Every structure is written in structure tokens, then in C-alpha cells.
mmCIF file of C-alpha atoms in Angstrom:
data_model
loop_
_atom_site.group_PDB
_atom_site.id
_atom_site.type_symbol
_atom_site.label_atom_id
_atom_site.label_comp_id
_atom_site.label_asym_id
_atom_site.label_seq_id
_atom_site.Cartn_x
_atom_site.Cartn_y
_atom_site.Cartn_z
ATOM 1 C CA UNK A 143 -18.627 -8.624 -4.340
ATOM 2 C CA UNK A 144 -16.388 -9.828 -1.741
ATOM 3 C CA UNK A 145 -14.556 -6.568 -2.876
ATOM 4 C CA UNK A 146 -16.316 -4.890 -1.643
ATOM 5 C CA UNK A 147 -15.955 -6.027 1.612
ATOM 6 C CA UNK A 148 -12.917 -4.546 1.793
ATOM 7 C CA UNK A 149 -12.882 -1.293 4.442
ATOM 8 C CA UNK A 150 -10.069 1.349 3.470
ATOM 9 C CA UNK A 151 -7.553 0.546 6.587
ATOM 10 C CA UNK A 152 -5.353 2.496 8.838
ATOM 11 C CA UNK A 153 -1.771 3.925 8.626
ATOM 12 C CA UNK A 154 -0.479 0.278 9.965
ATOM 13 C CA UNK A 155 1.180 2.102 13.783
ATOM 14 C CA UNK A 156 3.579 4.123 10.638
ATOM 15 C CA UNK A 157 3.610 7.951 12.583
ATOM 16 C CA UNK A 158 4.633 10.273 9.549
ATOM 17 C CA UNK A 159 4.015 7.845 6.781
ATOM 18 C CA UNK A 160 0.898 9.925 5.916
ATOM 19 C CA UNK A 161 1.169 11.806 2.392
ATOM 20 C CA UNK A 162 -0.925 13.908 0.065
ATOM 21 C CA UNK A 163 -0.587 12.243 -3.242
ATOM 22 C CA UNK A 164 -1.560 16.290 -4.841
ATOM 23 C CA UNK A 165 1.623 16.912 -3.119
ATOM 24 C CA UNK A 166 4.199 13.934 -3.822
ATOM 25 C CA UNK A 167 2.942 14.274 -7.709
ATOM 26 C CA UNK A 168 6.854 14.318 -9.696
ATOM 27 C CA UNK A 169 6.470 15.436 -13.284
ATOM 28 C CA UNK A 170 4.922 13.286 -16.062
ATOM 29 C CA UNK A 171 8.383 13.072 -19.290
ATOM 30 C CA UNK A 172 5.532 10.381 -20.865
ATOM 31 C CA UNK A 173 5.308 13.170 -23.620
ATOM 32 C CA UNK A 174 9.417 13.559 -23.878
ATOM 33 C CA UNK A 175 10.390 9.785 -22.171
ATOM 34 C CA UNK A 176 8.596 6.823 -24.005
ATOM 35 C CA UNK A 177 9.320 4.530 -20.889
ATOM 36 C CA UNK A 178 7.282 2.214 -18.952
ATOM 37 C CA UNK A 179 8.583 0.377 -15.422
ATOM 38 C CA UNK A 180 6.448 -2.463 -14.130
ATOM 39 C CA UNK A 181 6.499 -4.329 -11.153
ATOM 40 C CA UNK A 182 4.583 -6.890 -11.032
ATOM 41 C CA UNK A 183 4.395 -10.848 -9.335
ATOM 42 C CA UNK A 184 6.111 -14.134 -11.580
ATOM 43 C CA UNK A 185 4.318 -15.770 -14.207
ATOM 44 C CA UNK A 186 2.023 -13.553 -15.122
ATOM 45 C CA UNK A 187 2.446 -11.630 -18.549
ATOM 46 C CA UNK A 188 2.421 -13.853 -21.237
ATOM 47 C CA UNK A 189 6.209 -14.552 -22.677
ATOM 48 C CA UNK A 190 8.134 -12.170 -26.019
ATOM 49 C CA UNK A 191 8.600 -15.032 -27.442
ATOM 50 C CA UNK A 192 5.489 -15.867 -28.866
ATOM 51 C CA UNK A 193 4.018 -13.885 -32.014
ATOM 52 C CA UNK A 194 2.207 -10.909 -31.315
ATOM 53 C CA UNK A 195 2.261 -10.987 -26.574
ATOM 54 C CA UNK A 196 0.782 -7.973 -24.674
ATOM 55 C CA UNK A 197 3.509 -6.422 -24.265
ATOM 56 C CA UNK A 198 4.906 -5.767 -28.243
ATOM 57 C CA UNK A 199 1.122 -4.712 -28.806
ATOM 58 C CA UNK A 200 1.447 -2.060 -25.547
ATOM 59 C CA UNK A 201 4.973 -0.427 -27.200
ATOM 60 C CA UNK A 202 4.054 -1.332 -30.810
ATOM 61 C CA UNK A 203 0.254 0.379 -30.579
ATOM 62 C CA UNK A 204 2.344 3.248 -28.067
ATOM 63 C CA UNK A 205 5.709 3.379 -29.144
ATOM 64 C CA UNK A 206 6.869 2.896 -25.559
ATOM 65 C CA UNK A 207 8.789 1.423 -24.188
ATOM 66 C CA UNK A 208 7.983 -1.396 -21.049
ATOM 67 C CA UNK A 209 10.974 -2.680 -18.641
ATOM 68 C CA UNK A 210 8.928 -5.329 -16.835
ATOM 69 C CA UNK A 211 10.230 -6.616 -13.779
ATOM 70 C CA UNK A 212 8.437 -9.898 -11.573
ATOM 71 C CA UNK A 213 9.581 -8.467 -8.396
ATOM 72 C CA UNK A 214 6.441 -8.855 -6.577
ATOM 73 C CA UNK A 215 6.498 -12.929 -4.516
ATOM 74 C CA UNK A 216 4.788 -11.380 -1.509
ATOM 75 C CA UNK A 217 2.174 -8.083 -0.255
ATOM 76 C CA UNK A 218 4.434 -7.587 3.001
ATOM 77 C CA UNK A 219 8.089 -8.318 0.486
ATOM 78 C CA UNK A 220 7.830 -6.015 -1.158
ATOM 79 C CA UNK A 221 5.446 -3.047 1.680
ATOM 80 C CA UNK A 222 9.043 -3.548 2.889
ATOM 81 C CA UNK A 223 10.228 -3.093 -0.518
ATOM 82 C CA UNK A 224 8.855 0.524 -0.849
ATOM 83 C CA UNK A 225 7.965 1.286 2.314
ATOM 84 C CA UNK A 226 10.230 3.388 3.386
ATOM 85 C CA UNK A 227 9.820 6.084 0.245
ATOM 86 C CA UNK A 228 6.899 6.472 -0.411
ATOM 87 C CA UNK A 229 6.090 7.379 3.592
ATOM 88 C CA UNK A 230 8.895 9.671 2.352
ATOM 89 C CA UNK A 231 7.320 10.679 -0.334
ATOM 90 C CA UNK A 232 10.895 9.882 -2.476
ATOM 91 C CA UNK A 233 9.831 7.842 -5.745
ATOM 92 C CA UNK A 234 11.108 3.904 -6.335
ATOM 93 C CA UNK A 235 11.831 4.597 -9.680
ATOM 94 C CA UNK A 236 8.572 2.834 -10.854
ATOM 95 C CA UNK A 237 5.596 3.697 -12.390
ATOM 96 C CA UNK A 238 3.273 1.220 -11.327
ATOM 97 C CA UNK A 239 3.111 -1.942 -9.466
ATOM 98 C CA UNK A 240 0.805 -4.362 -9.312
ATOM 99 C CA UNK A 241 -0.856 -5.650 -5.362
ATOM 100 C CA UNK A 242 -3.260 -7.276 -3.812
ATOM 101 C CA UNK A 243 -7.295 -6.346 -2.293
ATOM 102 C CA UNK A 244 -5.924 -5.591 1.159
ATOM 103 C CA UNK A 245 -2.659 -4.025 0.605
ATOM 104 C CA UNK A 246 -3.464 -1.986 -2.543
ATOM 105 C CA UNK A 247 -6.447 -0.365 0.527
ATOM 106 C CA UNK A 248 -3.297 0.413 2.797
ATOM 107 C CA UNK A 249 -1.357 1.801 0.221
ATOM 108 C CA UNK A 250 -4.529 4.111 -0.597
ATOM 109 C CA UNK A 251 -5.053 5.451 2.984
ATOM 110 C CA UNK A 252 -1.777 5.960 3.424
ATOM 111 C CA UNK A 253 -2.143 8.354 0.320
ATOM 112 C CA UNK A 254 0.860 6.748 -1.146
ATOM 113 C CA UNK A 255 -0.774 6.057 -4.600
ATOM 114 C CA UNK A 256 -1.406 8.630 -7.389
ATOM 115 C CA UNK A 257 -5.013 9.631 -8.401
ATOM 116 C CA UNK A 258 -5.572 7.473 -12.217
ATOM 117 C CA UNK A 259 -6.938 10.027 -15.005
ATOM 118 C CA UNK A 260 -10.442 8.592 -15.457
ATOM 119 C CA UNK A 261 -9.799 10.490 -19.223
ATOM 120 C CA UNK A 262 -7.203 8.557 -19.949
ATOM 121 C CA UNK A 263 -9.013 4.738 -19.054
ATOM 122 C CA UNK A 264 -12.225 4.955 -20.966
ATOM 123 C CA UNK A 265 -11.069 1.062 -21.497
ATOM 124 C CA UNK A 266 -11.176 0.524 -17.909
ATOM 125 C CA UNK A 267 -14.955 2.131 -17.279
ATOM 126 C CA UNK A 268 -17.146 1.142 -20.071
ATOM 127 C CA UNK A 269 -15.049 -2.906 -19.398
ATOM 128 C CA UNK A 270 -14.281 -3.065 -15.869
ATOM 129 C CA UNK A 271 -16.356 -6.959 -14.819
ATOM 130 C CA UNK A 272 -19.070 -6.441 -13.013
ATOM 131 C CA UNK A 273 -18.096 -8.453 -9.232
ATOM 132 C CA UNK A 274 -15.134 -5.811 -9.188
ATOM 133 C CA UNK A 275 -17.057 -2.714 -9.467
ATOM 134 C CA UNK A 276 -17.662 -0.549 -6.363
ATOM 135 C CA UNK A 277 -14.801 -1.788 -3.805
ATOM 136 C CA UNK A 278 -15.493 0.082 -0.460
ATOM 137 C CA UNK A 279 -11.676 1.368 -0.617
ATOM 138 C CA UNK A 280 -11.776 2.547 -2.820
ATOM 139 C CA UNK A 281 -15.962 2.812 -4.715
ATOM 140 C CA UNK A 282 -14.721 4.443 -8.480
ATOM 141 C CA UNK A 283 -11.558 3.939 -9.135
ATOM 142 C CA UNK A 284 -10.373 6.546 -8.884
ATOM 143 C CA UNK A 285 -6.447 4.926 -7.758
ATOM 144 C CA UNK A 286 -6.864 0.951 -9.480
ATOM 145 C CA UNK A 287 -7.586 -1.151 -11.914
ATOM 146 C CA UNK A 288 -8.094 -4.845 -11.592
ATOM 147 C CA UNK A 289 -4.351 -6.594 -13.342
ATOM 148 C CA UNK A 290 -5.912 -9.631 -12.848
ATOM 149 C CA UNK A 291 -8.173 -11.418 -10.375
ATOM 150 C CA UNK A 292 -8.126 -14.696 -8.546
ATOM 151 C CA UNK A 293 -9.739 -18.065 -6.679
ATOM 152 C CA UNK A 294 -7.635 -19.905 -3.808
ATOM 153 C CA UNK A 295 -8.966 -23.130 -3.149
ATOM 154 C CA UNK A 296 -7.230 -27.268 -2.828
ATOM 155 C CA UNK A 297 -5.076 -27.920 -5.515
ATOM 156 C CA UNK A 298 -4.031 -32.148 -5.639
ATOM 157 C CA UNK A 299 -2.394 -34.543 -7.720
ATOM 158 C CA UNK A 300 -4.946 -37.239 -8.371
ATOM 159 C CA UNK A 301 -2.265 -39.933 -8.854
ATOM 160 C CA UNK A 302 -0.605 -39.667 -6.167
ATOM 161 C CA UNK A 303 -3.969 -39.137 -3.072
ATOM 162 C CA UNK A 304 -7.447 -39.926 -3.520
ATOM 163 C CA UNK A 305 -10.052 -37.384 -4.268
ATOM 164 C CA UNK A 306 -9.970 -34.367 -1.329
ATOM 165 C CA UNK A 307 -12.504 -32.050 -1.294
ATOM 166 C CA UNK A 308 -12.455 -30.120 1.482
ATOM 167 C CA UNK A 309 -9.682 -27.140 2.893
ATOM 168 C CA UNK A 310 -10.264 -29.352 6.639
ATOM 169 C CA UNK A 311 -8.850 -32.053 4.627
ATOM 170 C CA UNK A 312 -5.587 -30.547 4.092
ATOM 171 C CA UNK A 313 -5.222 -30.528 8.061
ATOM 172 C CA UNK A 314 -6.755 -33.422 9.114
ATOM 173 C CA UNK A 315 -6.166 -36.324 6.912
ATOM 174 C CA UNK A 316 -3.160 -38.939 7.763
ATOM 175 C CA UNK A 317 -2.594 -39.707 4.961
ATOM 176 C CA UNK A 318 -1.900 -36.221 3.612
ATOM 177 C CA UNK A 319 0.626 -35.831 6.712
ATOM 178 C CA UNK A 320 4.020 -33.577 5.357
ATOM 179 C CA UNK A 321 2.778 -33.820 2.690
ATOM 180 C CA UNK A 322 1.025 -30.185 1.948
ATOM 181 C CA UNK A 323 1.251 -26.879 1.032
ATOM 182 C CA UNK A 324 -0.019 -24.074 2.792
ATOM 183 C CA UNK A 325 0.217 -20.352 1.973
ATOM 184 C CA UNK A 326 2.188 -17.640 3.533
ATOM 185 C CA UNK A 327 -0.458 -15.346 3.041
ATOM 186 C CA UNK A 328 -2.090 -14.663 6.417
ATOM 187 C CA UNK A 329 -4.902 -14.040 5.276
ATOM 188 C CA UNK A 330 -5.954 -16.573 2.047
ATOM 189 C CA UNK A 331 -5.153 -19.327 4.682
ATOM 190 C CA UNK A 332 -6.034 -17.894 8.080
ATOM 191 C CA UNK A 333 -9.842 -17.388 6.250
ATOM 192 C CA UNK A 334 -9.879 -21.506 5.546
ATOM 193 C CA UNK A 335 -8.722 -21.930 8.611
ATOM 194 C CA UNK A 336 -11.666 -19.579 10.473
ATOM 195 C CA UNK A 337 -14.426 -21.569 7.959
ATOM 196 C CA UNK A 338 -13.529 -24.559 9.201
ATOM 197 C CA UNK A 339 -13.945 -23.222 13.374
ATOM 198 C CA UNK A 340 -16.960 -22.313 12.212
ATOM 199 C CA UNK A 341 -17.235 -18.422 11.268
ATOM 200 C CA UNK A 342 -16.931 -15.770 8.508
ATOM 201 C CA UNK A 343 -13.670 -14.684 8.091
ATOM 202 C CA UNK A 344 -15.873 -11.920 6.848
ATOM 203 C CA UNK A 345 -17.183 -11.079 10.008
ATOM 204 C CA UNK A 346 -15.255 -13.150 12.655
ATOM 205 C CA UNK A 347 -14.355 -12.246 16.949
ATOM 206 C CA UNK A 348 -11.101 -12.350 18.759
ATOM 207 C CA UNK A 349 -11.926 -15.303 20.018
ATOM 208 C CA UNK A 350 -12.725 -16.663 16.398
ATOM 209 C CA UNK A 351 -10.101 -15.693 15.257
ATOM 210 C CA UNK A 352 -7.795 -17.130 18.555
ATOM 211 C CA UNK A 353 -9.886 -20.560 17.379
ATOM 212 C CA UNK A 354 -9.196 -20.762 13.230
ATOM 213 C CA UNK A 355 -5.196 -19.612 15.055
ATOM 214 C CA UNK A 356 -5.559 -23.183 17.705
ATOM 215 C CA UNK A 357 -6.898 -25.191 14.737
ATOM 216 C CA UNK A 358 -3.914 -23.783 12.578
ATOM 217 C CA UNK A 359 -0.770 -24.360 15.605
ATOM 218 C CA UNK A 360 -2.330 -27.912 15.688
ATOM 219 C CA UNK A 361 -1.640 -28.479 11.945
ATOM 220 C CA UNK A 362 1.976 -27.503 12.163
ATOM 221 C CA UNK A 363 2.807 -29.148 15.059
ATOM 222 C CA UNK A 364 1.815 -32.064 14.786
ATOM 223 C CA UNK A 365 3.982 -32.632 11.200
ATOM 224 C CA UNK A 366 0.938 -32.263 8.963
ATOM 225 C CA UNK A 367 2.109 -29.429 7.317
ATOM 226 C CA UNK A 368 5.012 -29.066 5.730
ATOM 227 C CA UNK A 369 5.558 -25.521 4.175
ATOM 228 C CA UNK A 370 3.905 -22.706 4.580
ATOM 229 C CA UNK A 371 4.627 -21.241 0.428
ATOM 230 C CA UNK A 372 4.511 -18.612 -1.958
ATOM 231 C CA UNK A 373 4.586 -19.637 -5.678
ATOM 232 C CA UNK A 374 6.944 -22.171 -5.440
ATOM 233 C CA UNK A 375 4.177 -24.418 -4.460
ATOM 234 C CA UNK A 376 3.847 -24.608 -8.113
ATOM 235 C CA UNK A 377 7.556 -26.685 -7.997
ATOM 236 C CA UNK A 378 6.337 -29.180 -5.002
ATOM 237 C CA UNK A 379 3.296 -30.458 -6.438
ATOM 238 C CA UNK A 380 4.065 -30.815 -10.062
ATOM 239 C CA UNK A 381 7.566 -32.850 -8.429
ATOM 240 C CA UNK A 382 5.522 -34.879 -5.616
ATOM 241 C CA UNK A 383 6.775 -33.709 -3.022
ATOM 242 C CA UNK A 384 3.231 -33.131 -2.230
ATOM 243 C CA UNK A 385 0.251 -33.997 -2.939
ATOM 244 C CA UNK A 386 -2.326 -31.874 -2.164
ATOM 245 C CA UNK A 387 -2.241 -28.011 -0.490
ATOM 246 C CA UNK A 388 -3.674 -24.439 -0.730
ATOM 247 C CA UNK A 389 -4.011 -23.363 -3.777
ATOM 248 C CA UNK A 390 -4.296 -20.226 -6.361
ATOM 249 C CA UNK A 391 -6.631 -21.361 -9.263
ATOM 250 C CA UNK A 392 -4.643 -19.556 -12.195
ATOM 251 C CA UNK A 393 -0.954 -21.773 -10.991
ATOM 252 C CA UNK A 394 -3.388 -24.491 -11.283
ATOM 253 C CA UNK A 395 -4.264 -24.080 -14.583
ATOM 254 C CA UNK A 396 -1.423 -23.822 -16.288
ATOM 255 C CA UNK A 397 0.389 -26.852 -14.089
ATOM 256 C CA UNK A 398 -2.664 -28.994 -15.540
ATOM 257 C CA UNK A 399 -1.205 -28.073 -19.077
ATOM 258 C CA UNK A 400 1.913 -30.525 -18.452
ATOM 259 C CA UNK A 401 -0.239 -33.123 -15.705
ATOM 260 C CA UNK A 402 -3.670 -33.388 -15.629
ATOM 261 C CA UNK A 403 -3.772 -35.911 -12.654
ATOM 262 C CA UNK A 404 -3.586 -32.505 -11.035
ATOM 263 C CA UNK A 405 -6.829 -31.285 -9.740
ATOM 264 C CA UNK A 406 -8.352 -27.782 -8.326
ATOM 265 C CA UNK A 407 -11.427 -28.145 -6.544
ATOM 266 C CA UNK A 408 -13.735 -25.843 -4.430
ATOM 267 C CA UNK A 409 -13.676 -27.110 -1.471
ATOM 268 C CA UNK A 410 -16.878 -27.615 1.397
ATOM 269 C CA UNK A 411 -15.959 -23.885 2.935
ATOM 270 C CA UNK A 412 -15.658 -22.100 -0.630
ATOM 271 C CA UNK A 413 -13.734 -19.826 -2.328
ATOM 272 C CA UNK A 414 -11.452 -17.469 -1.753
ATOM 273 C CA UNK A 415 -11.735 -14.085 -4.345
ATOM 274 C CA UNK A 416 -8.819 -11.166 -4.599
ATOM 275 C CA UNK A 417 -7.292 -9.544 -7.371
ATOM 276 C CA UNK A 418 -4.910 -8.233 -7.557
ATOM 277 C CA UNK A 419 -5.026 -4.088 -9.200
ATOM 278 C CA UNK A 420 -1.954 -1.867 -10.774
ATOM 279 C CA UNK A 421 -1.799 1.078 -8.797
ATOM 280 C CA UNK A 422 0.133 4.241 -9.811
ATOM 281 C CA UNK A 423 3.015 4.723 -6.835
ATOM 282 C CA UNK A 424 3.845 8.853 -6.019
ATOM 283 C CA UNK A 425 6.546 9.562 -7.594
ATOM 284 C CA UNK A 426 5.909 8.238 -11.054
ATOM 285 C CA UNK A 427 7.378 9.768 -13.913
ATOM 286 C CA UNK A 428 5.464 8.293 -16.393
ATOM 287 C CA UNK A 429 2.167 8.571 -16.037
ATOM 288 C CA UNK A 430 0.600 8.522 -18.640
ATOM 289 C CA UNK A 431 2.785 5.867 -19.825
ATOM 290 C CA UNK A 432 0.762 3.761 -17.037
ATOM 291 C CA UNK A 433 -2.251 4.770 -17.719
ATOM 292 C CA UNK A 434 -1.742 4.233 -21.458
ATOM 293 C CA UNK A 435 -1.155 0.222 -20.388
ATOM 294 C CA UNK A 436 -3.969 0.259 -18.267
ATOM 295 C CA UNK A 437 -6.196 1.240 -21.098
ATOM 296 C CA UNK A 438 -4.690 -1.018 -23.589
ATOM 297 C CA UNK A 439 -4.926 -3.940 -21.009
ATOM 298 C CA UNK A 440 -9.097 -2.845 -21.052
ATOM 299 C CA UNK A 441 -8.391 -3.285 -24.249
ATOM 300 C CA UNK A 442 -10.520 -7.285 -24.885
ATOM 301 C CA UNK A 443 -9.100 -8.379 -27.369
ATOM 302 C CA UNK A 444 -6.078 -7.250 -25.526
ATOM 303 C CA UNK A 445 -6.994 -8.529 -21.924
ATOM 304 C CA UNK A 446 -8.120 -12.106 -23.443
ATOM 305 C CA UNK A 447 -4.860 -12.966 -25.741
ATOM 306 C CA UNK A 448 -3.263 -12.247 -21.949
ATOM 307 C CA UNK A 449 -6.164 -14.421 -19.440
ATOM 308 C CA UNK A 450 -5.684 -17.718 -22.558
ATOM 309 C CA UNK A 451 -1.709 -17.518 -20.914
ATOM 310 C CA UNK A 452 -1.860 -16.706 -17.159
ATOM 311 C CA UNK A 453 -5.333 -18.567 -17.173
ATOM 312 C CA UNK A 454 -7.128 -16.012 -14.060
ATOM 313 C CA UNK A 455 -10.720 -14.950 -14.089
ATOM 314 C CA UNK A 456 -10.575 -11.913 -16.746
ATOM 315 C CA UNK A 457 -11.845 -8.863 -15.047
ATOM 316 C CA UNK A 458 -12.256 -7.610 -18.799
ATOM 317 C CA UNK A 459 -16.297 -7.407 -20.415
ATOM 318 C CA UNK A 460 -16.972 -8.769 -23.615
ATOM 319 C CA UNK A 461 -13.344 -10.694 -23.209
ATOM 320 C CA UNK A 462 -14.870 -14.683 -23.572
ATOM 321 C CA UNK A 463 -16.367 -14.097 -26.906
ATOM 322 C CA UNK A 464 -13.090 -12.997 -27.772
ATOM 323 C CA UNK A 465 -10.746 -15.627 -26.409
ATOM 324 C CA UNK A 466 -13.269 -17.341 -29.182
ATOM 325 C CA UNK A 467 -10.955 -16.182 -31.643
ATOM 326 C CA UNK A 468 -7.771 -17.981 -30.191
ATOM 327 C CA UNK A 469 -8.565 -20.370 -28.134
ATOM 328 C CA UNK A 470 -12.384 -21.848 -27.879
ATOM 329 C CA UNK A 471 -11.584 -24.593 -25.279
ATOM 330 C CA UNK A 472 -11.343 -22.113 -22.726
ATOM 331 C CA UNK A 473 -14.089 -20.339 -22.814
ATOM 332 C CA UNK A 474 -16.239 -22.103 -21.130
ATOM 333 C CA UNK A 475 -13.164 -22.399 -18.406
ATOM 334 C CA UNK A 476 -15.207 -21.007 -14.630
ATOM 335 C CA UNK A 477 -11.861 -20.658 -13.610
ATOM 336 C CA UNK A 478 -11.255 -17.903 -16.245
ATOM 337 C CA UNK A 479 -14.947 -16.726 -17.166
ATOM 338 C CA UNK A 480 -16.155 -17.543 -13.743
ATOM 339 C CA UNK A 481 -20.293 -18.053 -13.733
ATOM 340 C CA UNK A 482 -23.158 -17.003 -10.641
ATOM 341 C CA UNK A 483 -22.742 -19.499 -8.795
ATOM 342 C CA UNK A 484 -18.896 -20.292 -8.952
ATOM 343 C CA UNK A 485 -18.500 -15.892 -7.904
ATOM 344 C CA UNK A 486 -21.947 -17.066 -4.559
ATOM 345 C CA UNK A 487 -19.800 -20.057 -3.199
ATOM 346 C CA UNK A 488 -16.453 -17.040 -2.636
ATOM 347 C CA UNK A 489 -15.253 -14.883 0.301
ATOM 348 C CA UNK A 490 -13.395 -12.437 1.480
ATOM 349 C CA UNK A 491 -11.023 -10.905 4.531
ATOM 350 C CA UNK A 492 -12.182 -8.857 6.978
ATOM 351 C CA UNK A 493 -10.765 -5.401 6.630
ATOM 352 C CA UNK A 494 -8.207 -5.484 9.950
ATOM 353 C CA UNK A 495 -7.484 -2.137 11.836
ATOM 354 C CA UNK A 496 -4.395 -0.589 13.185
ATOM 355 C CA UNK A 497 -4.113 -3.713 15.841
ATOM 356 C CA UNK A 498 -5.440 -6.618 15.003
ATOM 357 C CA UNK A 499 -3.615 -6.429 11.592
ATOM 358 C CA UNK A 500 -0.054 -5.829 14.212
ATOM 359 C CA UNK A 501 -1.926 -8.731 16.425
ATOM 360 C CA UNK A 502 -2.953 -11.059 14.902
ATOM 361 C CA UNK A 503 0.185 -10.398 12.273
ATOM 362 C CA UNK A 504 2.348 -11.607 15.020
ATOM 363 C CA UNK A 505 -0.085 -14.522 15.638
ATOM 364 C CA UNK A 506 0.911 -15.166 12.278
ATOM 365 C CA UNK A 507 4.708 -15.552 12.212
ATOM 366 C CA UNK A 508 3.856 -17.757 15.663
ATOM 367 C CA UNK A 509 2.263 -20.400 13.297
ATOM 368 C CA UNK A 510 4.110 -20.128 10.632
ATOM 369 C CA UNK A 511 7.709 -19.779 12.097
ATOM 370 C CA UNK A 512 7.781 -16.142 9.620
#
């Protein structure tokens, strides 16, 4: 289970940033104010124009109006938006935010996240799939609930290049020079760079890190890599501006509907497994409404409808059976419902202490120009 390797993270050098969630609680206005404010990543929920979409179903079930914003484009960027308020025990004007494992662990360790009332989310505890249970940074689901889970691998346009079977080819193949993008999330890309130099991304040394950085730096200086990107690689791959890239699984499935030449592969190095997680920040004024949202999306029928649109790994047990009623073509798609063989090839990234995080982010910025 990849998520279990992520440890509770330290304070990342922020004196005074640690908070006590019990002392940073707002009065819950859910009973009198039917509102829920959600921050999520782009393209991560079925659109309102679809009949019976999951957001409107939640609103119908609860009488709550959802103010939904797709303003999470990068974990570090979002952290910068909210760190001053959360480190000062001030509200951020949100009731739910979706962040990736390592950032979720970071915020929980800082005391910036409210505990979730277990009694309010029975579906979460009953239906979370086994591979996502017991993560070291929140083993009892006290503070987080996975929204969607994904795989990081390699995508390419088969009409414009030959078959690509490894991440190393993205850095080495001269036919791809200048037509490759890598992800701007440091842990995603460096996990593969570590694999290339023979290191274990879940347990590596400083020397192995240095070797991996040097390997990536050479590819950048040689002009092999066009750019480091977030989700915008989707447009470049679809438009033919690039022919191969490091990619997230759900993005590629969506592209394949319009262009079957776009392929997603599990490279020789393996697949990175991660989750984006629902968190209730300190100062949230509609926590009960947020907990109702979590429980709603852990209803297998709702989870299947969401998965049919976003095409990431569904974290909800029973959703595969419900998918039969929605889109039978997706039931056996291992990028949505992975089998044990695929999960056995996944890996995560080693938890970093304060010193490592600071040094490694500096190395990363030096290579990427960030």
C-alpha cells in the first residue's frame, strides 16, 4: 500500500505555525446556513450540465448550496495561498479543500485541519477500499478522506511517435528531444528519476538523490525536456505540441475519448500511486455540511457516477458494481478499478524531514527553473 509509507511530516521550519485544531474551531453554522464552500483541482467533478450530476444530487439530498471553485492547481501554490491564515489560526473561507497525500500530511501535522466526526461519515469507514486504509499520517481517518486516487506514468501520442515503454526514454530518446514534458510536482518526477538511477523512491540516500538530480539536470540542459507542467500538459499532448510526457492516469483516459492515439502506459520503472484528499480546514463554518458531502461521495452509486466522469481510481468499495449500471465499458478499466497485479507495481515517495524538504525543494527549483 503506497500511501502507508508517508510519515507524519514536521513543521517545515515555520516557527509559530503549529496550531491546536481544538482551539481553532469556528462555530458551525451548518444548521442555519445551508452553504458549503469547496476548493478542488480542475476537471475533478462531473459538470452541472449533466443530468443527475453528483453535486446537484448532494444539494437535493441536503438542501445545501455548494460554492465550488477549482482553484487548486498545484499543492505548493495552494499552500502559499492559505498558509498565512492557517498558521495564525484564521479562517480561509473554505469548508473543504482537496490536497495530495504529502501536503495533506503536512497540514495535519501542523494542526491546520479539523477532525472529522466519525459518526457523520459512516459510508467513509464502511466503503473506503483496503489499499487506502491505514496510512501512517492518519491511520484512523480522523482528518482526511480520499477524494480520488491516481497513478503517475507515461503518456504518448502513438500517431506521432513509436511505442514508449519507460520513463528513462523520456530523458534519453533523441527522437523525443524538445517534445517531452514532465510534471511540476517534485515528488512525482523525482520518484521516477530515482528509479532510473537504481534507487528506491520510498527509501533513498543523499547520494542517490544527488545522482537522480544530476540525471534530470542533464536532460534539461540537453534540451530534452520542453517544460515542467501541471495539468496543462493535456492541451499540449492533444494539440501535438508534445508527443510524450509524464502524466496522470485520469487525464489520459479523458483524452482518449477524443483521440484514441493517446496512450497511457505503466513504464518499466513502475507507477506512482497517490490520492487527493478531502480536508476540513481550521475555521470552517460549515463542517457538518462538509461531513455530509464526504458521506455522500462514499455512497457507491454516487462514487461510480463521479468515477465515470473523472476516470481516476475510485476509492469507494462497491462502486465497480454500480458502474455496471452507468457505463459497462469502464468496469474492467484497471486505471479506474486497478487489479492486484497493477497495485503491486506502484510506489510512493519517502517522507521528508524539515532539512530534507528545504534542500530538496531548492535542488528541484534549480533544475526546473522554478
